[in-house]
Amino acid sequence: EAQVTQNPRYLITVTGKKLTVTCSQNMNHEYMSWYRQDPGLGLRQIYYSMNVEVTDKGDVPEGYKVSRKEKRNFPLILESPSPNQTSLYFCASSPRTGSTEAFFGQGTRLTVV
Amino acid sequence: GQQVMQIPQYQHVQEGEDFTTYCNSSTTLSNIQWYKQRPGGHPVFLIQLVKSGEVKKQKRLTFQFGEAKKNSSLHITATQTTDVGTYFCAGRFTDKLIFGTGTRLQVFP
C-alpha cells in the first residue's frame, strides 16, 4: 500500500532533550516536506527536500534540522526542543517538485514540557 | 514572503445549506490545490487547478481559480454531515506549497 509513515504518533518530552521524528515513503517520490499545524495558523512548512541531499528552509525552520540521505526517508530533528515547538507535525511527499498532490503521513503530536 | 489567506476561519451550517470558502494569495500562483482534513486526521488531496479561470466539479463540490491566478474558492452544495472537517487551499510558488489557514466546517443535522 502506498503510504507515508511517521513515527512516533505521539510524543511527550522535556525541554532540551534531543528527539527525531521519522518519515518514510514507499512511493519513490522525489519531493518531501515537513509541516507543523497550530490552531488558527494552518499548516506551515518547516523544511522541504527536492531530492536526495537537497534540502531547503520553509517558512518556520528555526529550531529544526532535517536530512535526506535516502530518497525514502526524511527525518525531522529537534536538537533542543522548547515548549513553543509543541504542535502537530505532518510529513508529506509528492512525485516531484511542482507536480500534483501531496501525500501526508498520519501526523505526530508532540508536547514539550 | 508568499502568503495565502483563507476565509472564513469557521463556518457552522445546517445540513442541506450551501458552504463556500475563499482563498487569496499575495502573489500569482503556479497552481492551487485543495485538501480536506477530517477531525483527528491528516490532510487529503481533493483537486488541483492550474489554468486561469478554471472551474472543476466533484459531485457537490465546485472549485474555481481566479482569472489573475491569485484567488480561489470551494463551494459545497447541500452540505451533508460527511462534509465536516477543515478545508485547506494550498498555493504552489515554484518549489514551495504554501497552505492557507483553513476553514473549519461544522454541519448540524
PDB file of C-alpha atoms in Angstrom:
ATOM      1  CA  GLU A   1       0.000   0.000   0.000  1.00  0.00           C
ATOM      2  CA  ALA A   2       1.330   3.433  -0.995  1.00  0.00           C
ATOM      3  CA  GLN A   3       1.829   5.490   2.116  1.00  0.00           C
ATOM      4  CA  VAL A   4       3.807   7.979   4.160  1.00  0.00           C
ATOM      5  CA  THR A   5       4.694   6.650   7.597  1.00  0.00           C
ATOM      6  CA  GLN A   6       5.585   8.836  10.537  1.00  0.00           C
ATOM      7  CA  ASN A   7       6.825   7.724  13.929  1.00  0.00           C
ATOM      8  CA  PRO A   8       6.069   8.199  16.690  1.00  0.00           C
ATOM      9  CA  ARG A   9       2.389   9.234  16.516  1.00  0.00           C
ATOM     10  CA  TYR A  10       2.503  10.797  19.963  1.00  0.00           C
ATOM     11  CA  LEU A  11       5.458  12.074  21.961  1.00  0.00           C
ATOM     12  CA  ILE A  12       5.816  13.911  25.247  1.00  0.00           C
ATOM     13  CA  THR A  13       9.306  15.126  26.023  1.00  0.00           C
ATOM     14  CA  VAL A  14      11.138  17.604  28.213  1.00  0.00           C
ATOM     15  CA  THR A  15      12.777  20.837  27.192  1.00  0.00           C
ATOM     16  CA  GLY A  16      16.250  20.357  25.755  1.00  0.00           C
ATOM     17  CA  LYS A  17      16.098  16.606  25.141  1.00  0.00           C
ATOM     18  CA  LYS A  18      17.003  15.899  21.528  1.00  0.00           C
ATOM     19  CA  LEU A  19      14.439  13.988  19.518  1.00  0.00           C
ATOM     20  CA  THR A  20      13.883  12.702  16.000  1.00  0.00           C
ATOM     21  CA  VAL A  21      10.599  12.165  14.209  1.00  0.00           C
ATOM     22  CA  THR A  22      10.981   9.722  11.361  1.00  0.00           C
ATOM     23  CA  CYS A  23       9.213   9.886   7.998  1.00  0.00           C
ATOM     24  CA  SER A  24       9.333   7.252   5.291  1.00  0.00           C
ATOM     25  CA  GLN A  25       7.525   6.959   1.959  1.00  0.00           C
ATOM     26  CA  ASN A  26       7.284   3.926  -0.311  1.00  0.00           C
ATOM     27  CA  MET A  27       6.205   5.714  -3.499  1.00  0.00           C
ATOM     28  CA  ASN A  28       9.652   6.685  -4.825  1.00  0.00           C
ATOM     29  CA  HIS A  29       8.703  10.352  -4.525  1.00  0.00           C
ATOM     30  CA  GLU A  30      11.361  12.986  -5.084  1.00  0.00           C
ATOM     31  CA  TYR A  31       9.795  15.779  -3.045  1.00  0.00           C
ATOM     32  CA  MET A  32       9.308  15.567   0.714  1.00  0.00           C
ATOM     33  CA  SER A  33       8.446  18.199   3.296  1.00  0.00           C
ATOM     34  CA  TRP A  34       7.593  18.794   6.924  1.00  0.00           C
ATOM     35  CA  TYR A  35       4.747  20.950   8.215  1.00  0.00           C
ATOM     36  CA  ARG A  36       3.563  21.959  11.624  1.00  0.00           C
ATOM     37  CA  GLN A  37      -0.100  22.609  12.306  1.00  0.00           C
ATOM     38  CA  ASP A  38      -1.209  25.028  15.007  1.00  0.00           C
ATOM     39  CA  PRO A  39      -4.731  26.330  15.738  1.00  0.00           C
ATOM     40  CA  GLY A  40      -5.559  29.370  13.638  1.00  0.00           C
ATOM     41  CA  LEU A  41      -2.278  29.183  11.720  1.00  0.00           C
ATOM     42  CA  GLY A  42      -2.958  26.337   9.334  1.00  0.00           C
ATOM     43  CA  LEU A  43      -0.085  24.245   8.021  1.00  0.00           C
ATOM     44  CA  ARG A  44       3.289  25.953   7.955  1.00  0.00           C
ATOM     45  CA  GLN A  45       6.205  24.472   6.070  1.00  0.00           C
ATOM     46  CA  ILE A  46       9.326  23.784   8.141  1.00  0.00           C
ATOM     47  CA  TYR A  47      11.731  22.258   5.606  1.00  0.00           C
ATOM     48  CA  TYR A  48      11.479  20.620   2.228  1.00  0.00           C
ATOM     49  CA  SER A  49      13.652  18.444   0.036  1.00  0.00           C
ATOM     50  CA  MET A  50      13.557  18.223  -3.741  1.00  0.00           C
ATOM     51  CA  ASN A  51      15.737  15.124  -3.877  1.00  0.00           C
ATOM     52  CA  VAL A  52      18.457  13.198  -2.072  1.00  0.00           C
ATOM     53  CA  GLU A  53      20.971  15.515  -0.381  1.00  0.00           C
ATOM     54  CA  VAL A  54      18.926  18.581  -1.393  1.00  0.00           C
ATOM     55  CA  THR A  55      17.094  20.356   1.428  1.00  0.00           C
ATOM     56  CA  ASP A  56      15.866  23.909   1.921  1.00  0.00           C
ATOM     57  CA  LYS A  57      14.172  26.022   4.546  1.00  0.00           C
ATOM     58  CA  GLY A  58      10.456  26.569   4.581  1.00  0.00           C
ATOM     59  CA  ASP A  59       8.688  29.349   6.463  1.00  0.00           C
ATOM     60  CA  VAL A  60       9.430  28.261  10.048  1.00  0.00           C
ATOM     61  CA  PRO A  61      12.787  26.405  10.098  1.00  0.00           C
ATOM     62  CA  GLU A  62      14.180  27.779  13.375  1.00  0.00           C
ATOM     63  CA  GLY A  63      14.888  25.050  15.913  1.00  0.00           C
ATOM     64  CA  TYR A  64      14.642  22.207  13.396  1.00  0.00           C
ATOM     65  CA  LYS A  65      17.027  20.176  11.268  1.00  0.00           C
ATOM     66  CA  VAL A  66      16.430  17.666   8.502  1.00  0.00           C
ATOM     67  CA  SER A  67      18.445  15.298   6.380  1.00  0.00           C
ATOM     68  CA  ARG A  68      17.779  13.417   3.138  1.00  0.00           C
ATOM     69  CA  LYS A  69      20.390  10.688   2.815  1.00  0.00           C
ATOM     70  CA  GLU A  70      17.999   8.287   1.104  1.00  0.00           C
ATOM     71  CA  LYS A  71      15.098   9.014  -1.190  1.00  0.00           C
ATOM     72  CA  ARG A  72      12.517   7.324   1.006  1.00  0.00           C
ATOM     73  CA  ASN A  73      13.439   8.860   4.392  1.00  0.00           C
ATOM     74  CA  PHE A  74      13.225  12.438   5.628  1.00  0.00           C
ATOM     75  CA  PRO A  75      13.667  12.666   9.419  1.00  0.00           C
ATOM     76  CA  LEU A  76      12.903  15.812  11.408  1.00  0.00           C
ATOM     77  CA  ILE A  77      15.355  16.558  14.208  1.00  0.00           C
ATOM     78  CA  LEU A  78      14.785  18.832  17.180  1.00  0.00           C
ATOM     79  CA  GLU A  79      18.214  19.313  18.753  1.00  0.00           C
ATOM     80  CA  SER A  80      16.948  21.174  21.815  1.00  0.00           C
ATOM     81  CA  PRO A  81      13.139  21.177  21.907  1.00  0.00           C
ATOM     82  CA  SER A  82      11.318  24.045  23.573  1.00  0.00           C
ATOM     83  CA  PRO A  83       7.664  24.381  24.655  1.00  0.00           C
ATOM     84  CA  ASN A  84       6.865  26.591  21.631  1.00  0.00           C
ATOM     85  CA  GLN A  85       7.568  23.557  19.440  1.00  0.00           C
ATOM     86  CA  THR A  86       4.575  21.776  20.934  1.00  0.00           C
ATOM     87  CA  SER A  87       2.489  21.128  17.843  1.00  0.00           C
ATOM     88  CA  LEU A  88       1.050  18.612  15.397  1.00  0.00           C
ATOM     89  CA  TYR A  89       3.626  17.685  12.760  1.00  0.00           C
ATOM     90  CA  PHE A  90       2.977  16.265   9.312  1.00  0.00           C
ATOM     91  CA  CYS A  91       5.368  14.809   6.801  1.00  0.00           C
ATOM     92  CA  ALA A  92       4.317  14.883   3.152  1.00  0.00           C
ATOM     93  CA  SER A  93       5.668  13.641  -0.167  1.00  0.00           C
ATOM     94  CA  SER A  94       4.979  14.364  -3.839  1.00  0.00           C
ATOM     95  CA  PRO A  95       6.205  12.674  -7.018  1.00  0.00           C
ATOM     96  CA  ARG A  96       8.274  15.734  -7.957  1.00  0.00           C
ATOM     97  CA  THR A  97       8.526  19.460  -7.365  1.00  0.00           C
ATOM     98  CA  GLY A  98       5.586  21.415  -8.696  1.00  0.00           C
ATOM     99  CA  SER A  99       3.587  18.326  -9.516  1.00  0.00           C
ATOM    100  CA  THR A 100       0.217  17.217  -8.263  1.00  0.00           C
ATOM    101  CA  GLU A 101      -0.939  16.095  -4.888  1.00  0.00           C
ATOM    102  CA  ALA A 102       0.961  15.874  -1.651  1.00  0.00           C
ATOM    103  CA  PHE A 103       0.515  12.658   0.309  1.00  0.00           C
ATOM    104  CA  PHE A 104       0.518  13.200   4.055  1.00  0.00           C
ATOM    105  CA  GLY A 105       1.558  10.986   6.915  1.00  0.00           C
ATOM    106  CA  GLN A 106      -0.753  10.359   9.869  1.00  0.00           C
ATOM    107  CA  GLY A 107       0.834  13.099  11.944  1.00  0.00           C
ATOM    108  CA  THR A 108       2.927  13.288  15.120  1.00  0.00           C
ATOM    109  CA  ARG A 109       1.549  15.110  18.111  1.00  0.00           C
ATOM    110  CA  LEU A 110       4.495  16.494  20.060  1.00  0.00           C
ATOM    111  CA  THR A 111       4.289  18.008  23.533  1.00  0.00           C
ATOM    112  CA  VAL A 112       7.363  19.664  25.034  1.00  0.00           C
ATOM    113  CA  VAL A 113       7.119  20.348  28.765  1.00  0.00           C
TER     114      VAL A 113
ATOM    115  CA  GLY B   1       7.106  36.391   1.643  1.00  0.00           C
ATOM    116  CA  GLN B   2       4.316  34.478  -0.002  1.00  0.00           C
ATOM    117  CA  GLN B   3       1.091  34.315   1.940  1.00  0.00           C
ATOM    118  CA  VAL B   4      -2.172  32.519   1.377  1.00  0.00           C
ATOM    119  CA  MET B   5      -5.145  33.825   3.324  1.00  0.00           C
ATOM    120  CA  GLN B   6      -8.342  31.854   3.734  1.00  0.00           C
ATOM    121  CA  ILE B   7     -11.760  32.919   4.994  1.00  0.00           C
ATOM    122  CA  PRO B   8     -13.829  32.283   6.941  1.00  0.00           C
ATOM    123  CA  GLN B   9     -11.954  30.581   9.750  1.00  0.00           C
ATOM    124  CA  TYR B  10     -15.076  28.746  10.922  1.00  0.00           C
ATOM    125  CA  GLN B  11     -18.453  28.021   9.383  1.00  0.00           C
ATOM    126  CA  HIS B  12     -21.391  26.309  11.009  1.00  0.00           C
ATOM    127  CA  VAL B  13     -24.234  25.299   8.695  1.00  0.00           C
ATOM    128  CA  GLN B  14     -27.429  23.317   8.868  1.00  0.00           C
ATOM    129  CA  GLU B  15     -27.378  20.149   6.821  1.00  0.00           C
ATOM    130  CA  GLY B  16     -28.608  20.962   3.329  1.00  0.00           C
ATOM    131  CA  GLU B  17     -27.273  24.512   3.307  1.00  0.00           C
ATOM    132  CA  ASP B  18     -24.506  25.591   0.973  1.00  0.00           C
ATOM    133  CA  PHE B  19     -20.952  26.433   2.049  1.00  0.00           C
ATOM    134  CA  THR B  20     -18.169  28.462   0.462  1.00  0.00           C
ATOM    135  CA  THR B  21     -14.561  29.076   1.497  1.00  0.00           C
ATOM    136  CA  TYR B  22     -12.310  31.642  -0.168  1.00  0.00           C
ATOM    137  CA  CYS B  23      -8.580  31.701  -0.669  1.00  0.00           C
ATOM    138  CA  ASN B  24      -6.429  34.715  -1.595  1.00  0.00           C
ATOM    139  CA  SER B  25      -2.751  34.918  -2.403  1.00  0.00           C
ATOM    140  CA  SER B  26      -0.460  37.924  -2.166  1.00  0.00           C
ATOM    141  CA  THR B  27       1.238  36.888  -5.421  1.00  0.00           C
ATOM    142  CA  THR B  28       0.388  34.968  -8.582  1.00  0.00           C
ATOM    143  CA  LEU B  29       0.262  31.222  -8.142  1.00  0.00           C
ATOM    144  CA  SER B  30       1.572  28.456 -10.406  1.00  0.00           C
ATOM    145  CA  ASN B  31      -1.396  26.350  -9.360  1.00  0.00           C
ATOM    146  CA  ILE B  32      -3.675  25.862  -6.380  1.00  0.00           C
ATOM    147  CA  GLN B  33      -4.655  22.714  -4.584  1.00  0.00           C
ATOM    148  CA  TRP B  34      -7.441  21.936  -2.135  1.00  0.00           C
ATOM    149  CA  TYR B  35      -7.257  19.490   0.758  1.00  0.00           C
ATOM    150  CA  LYS B  36      -9.717  18.187   3.334  1.00  0.00           C
ATOM    151  CA  GLN B  37      -8.755  17.195   6.848  1.00  0.00           C
ATOM    152  CA  ARG B  38     -11.286  15.225   8.842  1.00  0.00           C
ATOM    153  CA  PRO B  39     -11.238  15.728  12.635  1.00  0.00           C
ATOM    154  CA  GLY B  40      -8.238  13.838  14.032  1.00  0.00           C
ATOM    155  CA  GLY B  41      -6.994  13.001  10.554  1.00  0.00           C
ATOM    156  CA  HIS B  42      -4.439  14.189   8.071  1.00  0.00           C
ATOM    157  CA  PRO B  43      -4.939  16.418   5.016  1.00  0.00           C
ATOM    158  CA  VAL B  44      -6.165  14.563   1.949  1.00  0.00           C
ATOM    159  CA  PHE B  45      -5.850  15.944  -1.559  1.00  0.00           C
ATOM    160  CA  LEU B  46      -9.081  16.913  -3.287  1.00  0.00           C
ATOM    161  CA  ILE B  47      -8.128  18.666  -6.520  1.00  0.00           C
ATOM    162  CA  GLN B  48      -5.624  20.862  -8.337  1.00  0.00           C
ATOM    163  CA  LEU B  49      -6.407  23.879 -10.527  1.00  0.00           C
ATOM    164  CA  VAL B  50      -3.820  25.145 -12.976  1.00  0.00           C
ATOM    165  CA  LYS B  51      -5.388  27.404 -15.604  1.00  0.00           C
ATOM    166  CA  SER B  52      -6.613  30.946 -15.187  1.00  0.00           C
ATOM    167  CA  GLY B  53     -10.407  30.948 -14.706  1.00  0.00           C
ATOM    168  CA  GLU B  54     -10.556  27.166 -14.358  1.00  0.00           C
ATOM    169  CA  VAL B  55     -13.665  25.580 -12.833  1.00  0.00           C
ATOM    170  CA  LYS B  56     -13.813  21.950 -11.770  1.00  0.00           C
ATOM    171  CA  LYS B  57     -16.592  19.946 -10.151  1.00  0.00           C
ATOM    172  CA  GLN B  58     -16.581  16.867  -7.974  1.00  0.00           C
ATOM    173  CA  LYS B  59     -20.174  15.854  -7.252  1.00  0.00           C
ATOM    174  CA  ARG B  60     -21.430  18.581  -4.862  1.00  0.00           C
ATOM    175  CA  LEU B  61     -18.067  20.394  -4.728  1.00  0.00           C
ATOM    176  CA  THR B  62     -17.205  23.196  -7.166  1.00  0.00           C
ATOM    177  CA  PHE B  63     -13.691  24.638  -7.321  1.00  0.00           C
ATOM    178  CA  GLN B  64     -12.737  27.871  -9.059  1.00  0.00           C
ATOM    179  CA  PHE B  65      -9.402  29.504  -9.855  1.00  0.00           C
ATOM    180  CA  GLY B  66      -9.441  33.247 -10.418  1.00  0.00           C
ATOM    181  CA  GLU B  67      -8.560  34.923 -13.692  1.00  0.00           C
ATOM    182  CA  ALA B  68      -5.455  36.508 -12.181  1.00  0.00           C
ATOM    183  CA  LYS B  69      -4.452  33.196 -10.547  1.00  0.00           C
ATOM    184  CA  LYS B  70      -4.365  34.887  -7.144  1.00  0.00           C
ATOM    185  CA  ASN B  71      -7.604  33.628  -5.654  1.00  0.00           C
ATOM    186  CA  SER B  72      -9.726  30.511  -5.489  1.00  0.00           C
ATOM    187  CA  SER B  73     -12.922  29.218  -3.949  1.00  0.00           C
ATOM    188  CA  LEU B  74     -14.507  25.952  -2.914  1.00  0.00           C
ATOM    189  CA  HIS B  75     -18.300  25.732  -2.886  1.00  0.00           C
ATOM    190  CA  ILE B  76     -20.238  22.809  -1.446  1.00  0.00           C
ATOM    191  CA  THR B  77     -23.881  22.499  -2.454  1.00  0.00           C
ATOM    192  CA  ALA B  78     -26.343  20.998   0.018  1.00  0.00           C
ATOM    193  CA  THR B  79     -23.886  20.077   2.745  1.00  0.00           C
ATOM    194  CA  GLN B  80     -24.026  16.700   4.447  1.00  0.00           C
ATOM    195  CA  THR B  81     -22.656  15.600   7.817  1.00  0.00           C
ATOM    196  CA  THR B  82     -19.895  13.765   5.959  1.00  0.00           C
ATOM    197  CA  ASP B  83     -18.575  17.158   4.781  1.00  0.00           C
ATOM    198  CA  VAL B  84     -17.427  18.016   8.305  1.00  0.00           C
ATOM    199  CA  GLY B  85     -13.747  18.876   8.532  1.00  0.00           C
ATOM    200  CA  THR B  86     -11.212  21.562   7.771  1.00  0.00           C
ATOM    201  CA  TYR B  87     -10.686  22.620   4.167  1.00  0.00           C
ATOM    202  CA  PHE B  88      -7.304  23.993   3.146  1.00  0.00           C
ATOM    203  CA  CYS B  89      -6.217  25.662  -0.016  1.00  0.00           C
ATOM    204  CA  ALA B  90      -2.531  25.409  -0.900  1.00  0.00           C
ATOM    205  CA  GLY B  91      -0.798  27.655  -3.390  1.00  0.00           C
ATOM    206  CA  ARG B  92       2.180  26.494  -5.397  1.00  0.00           C
ATOM    207  CA  PHE B  93       5.039  29.020  -5.532  1.00  0.00           C
ATOM    208  CA  THR B  94       7.850  27.419  -7.570  1.00  0.00           C
ATOM    209  CA  ASP B  95       9.315  24.897  -5.107  1.00  0.00           C
ATOM    210  CA  LYS B  96       7.000  25.574  -2.189  1.00  0.00           C
ATOM    211  CA  LEU B  97       3.449  24.599  -1.350  1.00  0.00           C
ATOM    212  CA  ILE B  98       2.021  27.275   0.954  1.00  0.00           C
ATOM    213  CA  PHE B  99      -1.140  26.356   2.826  1.00  0.00           C
ATOM    214  CA  GLY B 100      -3.914  28.693   3.783  1.00  0.00           C
ATOM    215  CA  THR B 101      -5.085  28.904   7.371  1.00  0.00           C
ATOM    216  CA  GLY B 102      -8.029  26.612   6.673  1.00  0.00           C
ATOM    217  CA  THR B 103     -11.797  26.800   7.134  1.00  0.00           C
ATOM    218  CA  ARG B 104     -13.333  24.518   9.697  1.00  0.00           C
ATOM    219  CA  LEU B 105     -16.787  23.359   8.609  1.00  0.00           C
ATOM    220  CA  GLN B 106     -19.316  22.066  11.088  1.00  0.00           C
ATOM    221  CA  VAL B 107     -22.583  20.634   9.777  1.00  0.00           C
ATOM    222  CA  PHE B 108     -25.559  20.250  12.080  1.00  0.00           C
ATOM    223  CA  PRO B 109     -28.107  17.546  11.202  1.00  0.00           C
TER     224      PRO B 109
END
